[in-house]
Protein backbone atom coordinates (compact mmCIF):
# COMPACT_ATOMS: atom_id res chain seq x y z
CA MET A 1 87.51 150.80 60.30
CA SER A 2 90.54 149.46 62.11
CA PRO A 3 90.83 149.69 65.91
CA SER A 4 93.53 152.28 65.58
CA GLN A 5 91.10 154.57 63.80
CA ILE A 6 88.56 154.47 66.62
CA THR A 7 88.48 157.79 68.36
CA ALA A 8 86.76 159.20 71.37
CA VAL A 9 85.06 162.53 71.39
CA ALA A 10 83.34 164.01 74.39
CA GLY A 11 79.59 164.18 73.74
CA PRO A 12 77.12 166.81 74.85
CA GLU A 13 76.35 164.86 78.00
CA GLY A 14 79.97 164.49 78.88
CA HIS A 15 80.15 160.77 77.90
CA ASP A 16 82.72 159.38 75.57
CA ARG A 17 81.43 158.07 72.29
CA PRO A 18 83.16 156.73 69.21
CA ALA A 19 83.45 159.20 66.39
CA THR A 20 84.14 158.91 62.75
CA PRO A 21 87.22 160.46 61.17
CA GLY A 22 86.82 164.12 60.62
CA ALA A 23 84.26 164.61 63.41
CA ARG A 24 84.07 168.15 64.67
CA ARG A 25 83.12 169.67 68.00
CA GLY A 26 81.82 173.14 68.16
CA SER A 27 83.03 175.30 65.36
CA GLY A 28 86.67 174.19 65.24
CA SER A 29 88.05 170.98 63.89
CA GLU A 30 89.89 168.61 66.22
CA ARG A 31 92.16 165.74 65.55
CA PRO A 32 90.74 162.40 66.67
CA LEU A 33 92.15 161.24 69.98
CA PRO A 34 93.24 157.60 70.05
CA LEU A 35 91.62 155.44 72.68
CA ARG A 36 94.00 154.35 75.39
CA ARG A 37 93.91 150.60 75.66
CA ARG A 38 93.03 149.36 79.10
CA GLY A 39 96.03 147.91 80.88
CA SER A 40 98.49 149.35 78.34
CA ARG A 41 100.29 151.34 81.03
CA ARG A 42 102.87 149.39 82.95
CA ILE A 43 104.35 150.24 86.28
CA GLN A 44 107.98 151.05 85.85
CA GLU A 45 110.11 148.55 87.73
CA SER A 46 113.01 149.86 89.70
CA ARG A 47 116.52 148.57 89.30
CA VAL A 48 116.27 146.72 92.61
CA ASP A 49 113.08 144.96 91.46
CA ARG A 50 114.71 143.91 88.19
CA MET A 51 117.75 142.59 90.04
CA PHE A 52 115.47 140.67 92.43
CA LEU A 53 113.54 139.10 89.53
CA PHE A 54 116.78 138.22 87.77
CA CYS A 55 118.14 136.50 90.89
CA THR A 56 114.82 134.68 91.39
CA TYR A 57 114.76 133.34 87.84
CA LEU A 58 118.44 132.42 88.06
CA LEU A 59 117.82 130.51 91.29
CA LEU A 60 114.79 128.69 89.84
CA CYS A 61 116.73 127.77 86.70
CA THR A 62 119.54 126.42 88.88
CA PHE A 63 117.10 124.25 90.85
CA LEU A 64 115.54 123.04 87.60
CA ALA A 65 118.96 122.08 86.24
CA VAL A 66 119.90 120.30 89.48
CA VAL A 67 116.73 118.20 89.27
CA LEU A 68 116.35 117.75 85.52
CA LEU A 69 119.90 117.03 84.38
CA PRO A 70 120.43 113.92 86.57
CA LEU A 71 117.09 112.57 85.35
CA LEU A 72 118.10 113.09 81.72
CA ASN A 73 121.42 111.38 82.40
CA ILE A 74 119.68 108.35 83.97
CA VAL A 75 117.21 107.97 81.10
CA ALA A 76 119.93 108.44 78.46
CA SER A 77 122.21 105.93 80.19
CA SER A 78 119.43 103.33 80.37
CA PHE A 79 119.11 103.44 76.55
CA SER A 80 122.87 103.39 75.84
CA ASP A 81 125.40 100.69 75.17
CA PRO A 82 126.92 99.10 78.33
CA ILE A 83 130.47 99.97 77.24
CA ALA A 84 129.50 103.62 76.72
CA VAL A 85 127.89 103.73 80.17
CA SER A 86 130.90 102.18 81.91
CA SER A 87 133.32 104.50 80.13
CA GLY A 88 131.32 107.57 81.19
CA ARG A 89 130.60 108.81 77.68
CA VAL A 90 126.85 109.28 78.25
CA LEU A 91 125.60 112.71 79.30
CA PHE A 92 122.09 113.71 78.31
CA TRP A 93 121.55 111.71 75.11
CA PRO A 94 121.85 107.95 74.48
CA VAL A 95 125.18 106.81 73.04
CA GLU A 96 124.94 103.80 70.71
CA PHE A 97 121.25 103.24 71.41
CA SER A 98 120.61 99.88 73.07
CA LEU A 99 117.80 98.16 74.99
CA ARG A 100 120.16 95.65 76.57
CA GLY A 101 119.47 96.84 80.12
CA TYR A 102 115.67 96.57 79.76
CA GLU A 103 115.96 93.16 78.06
CA VAL A 104 117.97 91.76 80.96
CA ALA A 105 115.77 93.36 83.62
CA LEU A 106 112.44 92.37 82.06
CA SER A 107 113.63 88.83 81.22
CA SER A 108 113.54 87.98 84.92
CA PRO A 109 110.23 86.22 85.77
CA GLN A 110 110.28 87.85 89.20
CA ILE A 111 109.80 91.29 87.65
CA ILE A 112 106.11 90.66 86.83
CA THR A 113 105.50 89.11 90.24
CA GLY A 114 107.23 92.03 91.92
CA PHE A 115 105.14 94.54 89.96
CA LEU A 116 101.88 92.81 90.94
CA ASN A 117 102.95 92.60 94.58
CA SER A 118 103.93 96.28 94.66
CA LEU A 119 100.64 97.19 93.00
CA PHE A 120 98.77 95.26 95.70
CA TYR A 121 100.75 96.86 98.52
CA THR A 122 100.35 100.32 97.04
CA VAL A 123 96.62 100.16 96.30
CA PHE A 124 95.39 98.36 99.41
CA GLY A 125 97.99 99.94 101.67
CA THR A 126 97.03 103.43 100.52
CA LEU A 127 93.31 102.69 100.85
CA ILE A 128 93.72 101.38 104.39
CA SER A 129 96.09 104.17 105.40
CA VAL A 130 93.81 106.94 104.10
CA THR A 131 90.78 105.35 105.81
CA PHE A 132 92.53 105.01 109.16
CA THR A 133 94.05 108.47 108.93
CA ILE A 134 90.72 110.18 108.26
CA ALA A 135 89.01 108.08 110.93
CA LEU A 136 91.54 109.37 113.46
CA ALA A 137 91.96 112.92 112.18
CA TYR A 138 88.31 113.89 111.89
CA PRO A 139 87.40 113.25 115.59
CA LEU A 140 90.56 115.05 116.68
CA SER A 141 89.47 118.07 114.66
CA ARG A 142 86.14 118.40 116.53
CA LYS A 143 86.31 120.70 119.53
CA SER A 144 83.45 118.82 121.18
CA LEU A 145 85.49 115.59 121.44
CA PHE A 146 85.94 114.57 125.09
CA GLY A 147 89.62 114.36 126.02
CA ARG A 148 90.71 115.89 122.72
CA GLY A 149 93.79 117.60 124.16
CA PRO A 150 95.33 114.49 125.81
CA LEU A 151 94.56 112.39 122.72
CA ILE A 152 96.37 114.86 120.49
CA GLY A 153 99.31 114.77 122.90
CA VAL A 154 99.48 110.97 122.71
CA VAL A 155 99.41 111.08 118.89
CA ILE A 156 102.17 113.70 118.74
CA PHE A 157 104.24 111.73 121.26
CA THR A 158 104.36 108.73 118.92
CA MET A 159 105.77 110.97 116.20
CA LEU A 160 108.55 112.29 118.42
CA PHE A 161 109.44 109.00 120.10
CA SER A 162 109.03 105.79 118.11
CA GLY A 163 109.32 102.28 119.49
CA GLY A 164 112.42 101.40 117.50
CA LEU A 165 113.26 98.61 115.11
CA ILE A 166 113.51 95.62 117.47
CA PRO A 167 110.32 96.33 119.49
CA THR A 168 108.42 96.88 116.23
CA TYR A 169 109.71 93.58 114.84
CA LEU A 170 108.70 91.75 118.04
CA VAL A 171 105.19 93.21 117.87
CA VAL A 172 104.81 92.17 114.23
CA GLN A 173 106.08 88.71 115.13
CA GLU A 174 103.70 88.33 118.07
CA LEU A 175 100.80 89.34 115.83
CA GLY A 176 101.71 86.52 113.43
CA MET A 177 102.32 88.79 110.45
CA ILE A 178 105.87 87.65 109.64
CA ASN A 179 106.11 86.50 106.00
CA THR A 180 102.61 87.80 105.21
CA ARG A 181 101.42 90.70 103.10
CA TRP A 182 99.92 92.38 106.18
CA ALA A 183 103.42 92.97 107.55
CA LEU A 184 103.92 95.64 104.87
CA ILE A 185 100.50 97.26 105.30
CA ILE A 186 99.37 97.27 108.95
CA PRO A 187 102.50 98.57 110.77
CA GLN A 188 102.63 101.61 108.45
CA ALA A 189 98.87 102.11 108.27
CA ILE A 190 98.85 105.47 110.05
CA GLY A 191 101.35 108.25 109.62
CA VAL A 192 101.23 110.87 112.38
CA TRP A 193 102.33 113.59 110.01
CA GLN A 194 99.40 112.84 107.70
CA VAL A 195 97.03 112.79 110.71
CA VAL A 196 98.17 116.28 111.68
CA ILE A 197 97.65 117.51 108.12
CA ALA A 198 94.17 116.00 107.84
CA SER A 199 93.09 117.20 111.29
CA THR A 200 94.29 120.73 110.56
CA TYR A 201 92.41 120.75 107.26
CA PHE A 202 89.14 119.58 108.83
CA ARG A 203 89.42 122.12 111.66
CA THR A 204 90.29 125.11 109.49
CA MET A 205 88.38 124.44 106.26
CA ILE A 206 85.17 122.87 107.60
CA PRO A 207 83.45 125.51 109.75
CA ASP A 208 81.51 124.55 112.86
CA GLU A 209 78.50 126.45 111.55
CA LEU A 210 78.27 123.99 108.66
CA TYR A 211 78.23 121.08 111.07
CA GLU A 212 75.59 122.77 113.23
CA ALA A 213 73.41 123.41 110.18
CA ALA A 214 73.73 119.77 109.18
CA GLN A 215 72.79 118.70 112.70
CA LEU A 216 69.60 120.75 112.49
CA ASP A 217 68.71 118.79 109.36
CA GLY A 218 69.18 115.51 111.24
CA CYS A 219 72.68 114.71 109.94
CA GLY A 220 74.89 112.61 112.22
CA ASP A 221 78.66 112.57 112.50
CA LEU A 222 79.31 109.74 110.06
CA ARG A 223 76.89 111.08 107.48
CA PHE A 224 78.34 114.58 107.80
CA LEU A 225 81.84 113.18 107.32
CA TRP A 226 80.84 111.13 104.27
CA LYS A 227 78.42 113.53 102.58
CA VAL A 228 79.86 116.95 103.47
CA ALA A 229 83.38 116.91 104.91
CA LEU A 230 85.07 114.44 102.54
CA PRO A 231 83.74 116.02 99.31
CA LEU A 232 85.07 119.37 100.54
CA ALA A 233 88.40 117.78 101.49
CA LYS A 234 89.32 116.25 98.11
CA PRO A 235 92.62 118.20 97.81
CA MET A 236 93.72 117.02 101.25
CA VAL A 237 92.71 113.42 100.54
CA ALA A 238 94.62 113.49 97.24
CA VAL A 239 97.76 114.83 98.92
CA ILE A 240 97.88 112.29 101.75
CA ALA A 241 96.95 109.47 99.34
CA LEU A 242 99.90 110.40 97.14
CA MET A 243 102.18 110.50 100.19
CA TYR A 244 101.12 107.02 101.28
CA ALA A 245 101.25 105.61 97.73
CA ILE A 246 104.81 106.83 97.10
CA ALA A 247 105.96 105.55 100.48
CA GLN A 248 104.44 102.12 99.80
CA TRP A 249 105.82 101.90 96.28
CA ASN A 250 109.37 102.82 97.29
CA SER A 251 109.41 100.75 100.49
CA TYR A 252 111.73 97.76 100.50
CA PHE A 253 113.35 97.72 103.96
CA ASP A 254 110.22 96.37 105.64
CA ALA A 255 109.99 93.62 103.03
CA LEU A 256 113.65 92.80 103.69
CA LEU A 257 112.85 92.42 107.40
CA TYR A 258 109.51 90.67 107.42
CA LEU A 259 109.31 88.63 104.19
CA LYS A 260 111.06 85.34 103.47
CA ASP A 261 109.04 84.05 100.52
CA ALA A 262 110.31 85.49 97.22
CA ASP A 263 106.78 85.40 95.77
CA LEU A 264 105.79 88.16 98.22
CA TYR A 265 108.66 90.50 97.39
CA PRO A 266 107.76 93.98 96.10
CA ILE A 267 109.37 95.28 92.94
CA GLN A 268 111.96 97.31 94.82
CA LEU A 269 113.34 94.23 96.56
CA VAL A 270 113.26 92.22 93.33
CA LEU A 271 115.25 94.90 91.51
CA ARG A 272 117.73 95.02 94.36
CA ASN A 273 118.27 91.27 94.14
CA ILE A 274 118.71 91.42 90.36
CA LEU A 275 121.29 94.16 90.72
CA ILE A 276 123.24 92.25 93.40
CA LEU A 277 123.09 89.05 91.35
CA ASN A 278 124.58 90.77 88.31
CA THR A 279 127.23 92.55 90.37
CA SER A 280 128.47 89.42 92.15
CA PRO A 281 131.33 87.66 90.29
CA GLY A 282 129.70 84.26 91.01
CA GLY A 283 132.98 82.33 90.96
CA MET A 284 134.01 83.57 87.49
CA THR A 285 137.74 83.67 86.84
CA ASP A 286 137.65 84.98 83.25
CA THR A 287 138.55 88.67 83.26
CA ALA A 288 136.53 89.37 80.09
CA GLN A 289 133.39 87.87 81.58
CA MET A 290 133.86 89.76 84.82
CA LEU A 291 134.31 93.01 82.87
CA GLU A 292 131.20 92.34 80.78
CA ARG A 293 129.16 91.60 83.90
CA GLN A 294 130.38 94.80 85.55
CA GLN A 295 129.41 96.81 82.48
CA LEU A 296 125.98 95.17 82.47
CA ALA A 297 125.57 95.91 86.18
CA ASP A 298 126.35 99.58 85.54
CA LEU A 299 123.72 99.65 82.82
CA LEU A 300 121.16 97.80 84.95
CA LYS A 301 121.34 100.44 87.67
CA TYR A 302 119.90 103.03 85.31
CA SER A 303 117.37 100.71 83.69
CA LEU A 304 116.03 99.58 87.07
CA ILE A 305 115.68 103.17 88.27
CA VAL A 306 113.56 103.99 85.22
CA ILE A 307 111.44 100.82 85.59
CA ALA A 308 110.77 101.55 89.27
CA SER A 309 109.93 105.21 88.64
CA VAL A 310 107.51 104.86 85.73
CA PRO A 311 104.34 104.04 87.79
CA VAL A 312 104.86 107.04 90.08
CA LEU A 313 105.45 109.32 87.09
CA LEU A 314 102.21 108.05 85.52
CA ILE A 315 100.16 108.65 88.67
CA TYR A 316 101.49 112.11 89.47
CA PRO A 317 99.79 114.07 86.62
CA PHE A 318 96.36 112.88 87.75
CA VAL A 319 96.78 114.27 91.28
CA ALA A 320 98.99 117.26 90.47
CA ARG A 321 95.97 119.54 89.96
CA TYR A 322 94.99 119.05 93.60
CA PHE A 323 98.40 120.21 94.74
CA THR A 324 97.50 123.83 93.98
CA LYS A 325 95.16 123.76 96.96
CA GLY A 326 96.56 120.86 98.91
CA ILE A 327 100.21 121.83 99.02
CA MET A 328 99.48 124.61 101.56
CA ILE A 329 97.56 122.33 103.90
CA GLY A 330 100.52 121.65 106.13
CA ALA A 331 101.62 125.28 106.28
CA ILE A 332 99.73 125.92 109.52
CA LYS A 333 99.84 123.39 112.32
CA GLY A 334 97.67 123.28 115.35
């Protein structure tokens, strides 16, 4: 019997029961009543609601196009012929497919060195930054901390008023970190914004009753942080780790200031130097060579953007699932 043939007939006790075709009640025959599927009724949307949904979808599609179309143009241009790129004939699909830009970019021996340096800065910089941030944010989240209010004020003050470029450079110089890897890790180890996010999460999501129960079982502060608070704060840790990692990977201005040895350059600074080197005429007087170099420089811009963005695009899917919970962490400040 198909589902459409299932009928409901009121039984003697008043309960619905399935009945076979042709079932009778009392002396008269009745036509079987079709069961109403649960959830089949829909609330009628008003014209205003439909207009609001239409505007919402239109706005979201516009934002998607604003973000997606430039990315498609960059990727398509990186796989196109240099002449097609310079003439502006590339939109969202490669024209005269070519790997010339990637061949030139990856033929530089500094590319591998730059990748390894950026990987070191990103991994160790993120690990140190997350450790320092949690070490500062967790005590600030405890109401029992002595002098908690003034300490929070000092932390917020550094976010509103920074020391500036020259004082920061002098401090790094006095600490002997010029032309060392630590110059790209230690000065940016703690971000005040991330401290506020982590402190807010610990204060709002880890109840005091949980800490008191752990204390009754003989759990100290460090053990409570490691065994209880951090496992419950995985979304927050993932969010601030991604923030620090992206900032470290894309950072090149600090390397431009503090590093002199080319073997310490991150990938962003290496790509910048390659782009400038291919843009500079270099004493050439031949118009054809200058035109070819300009076309190659136009192509390299897109290829270098793709090369520098691939690691971040590979990392993002692994932490995106935490964003469902972690993206609202910073919504409430305290």
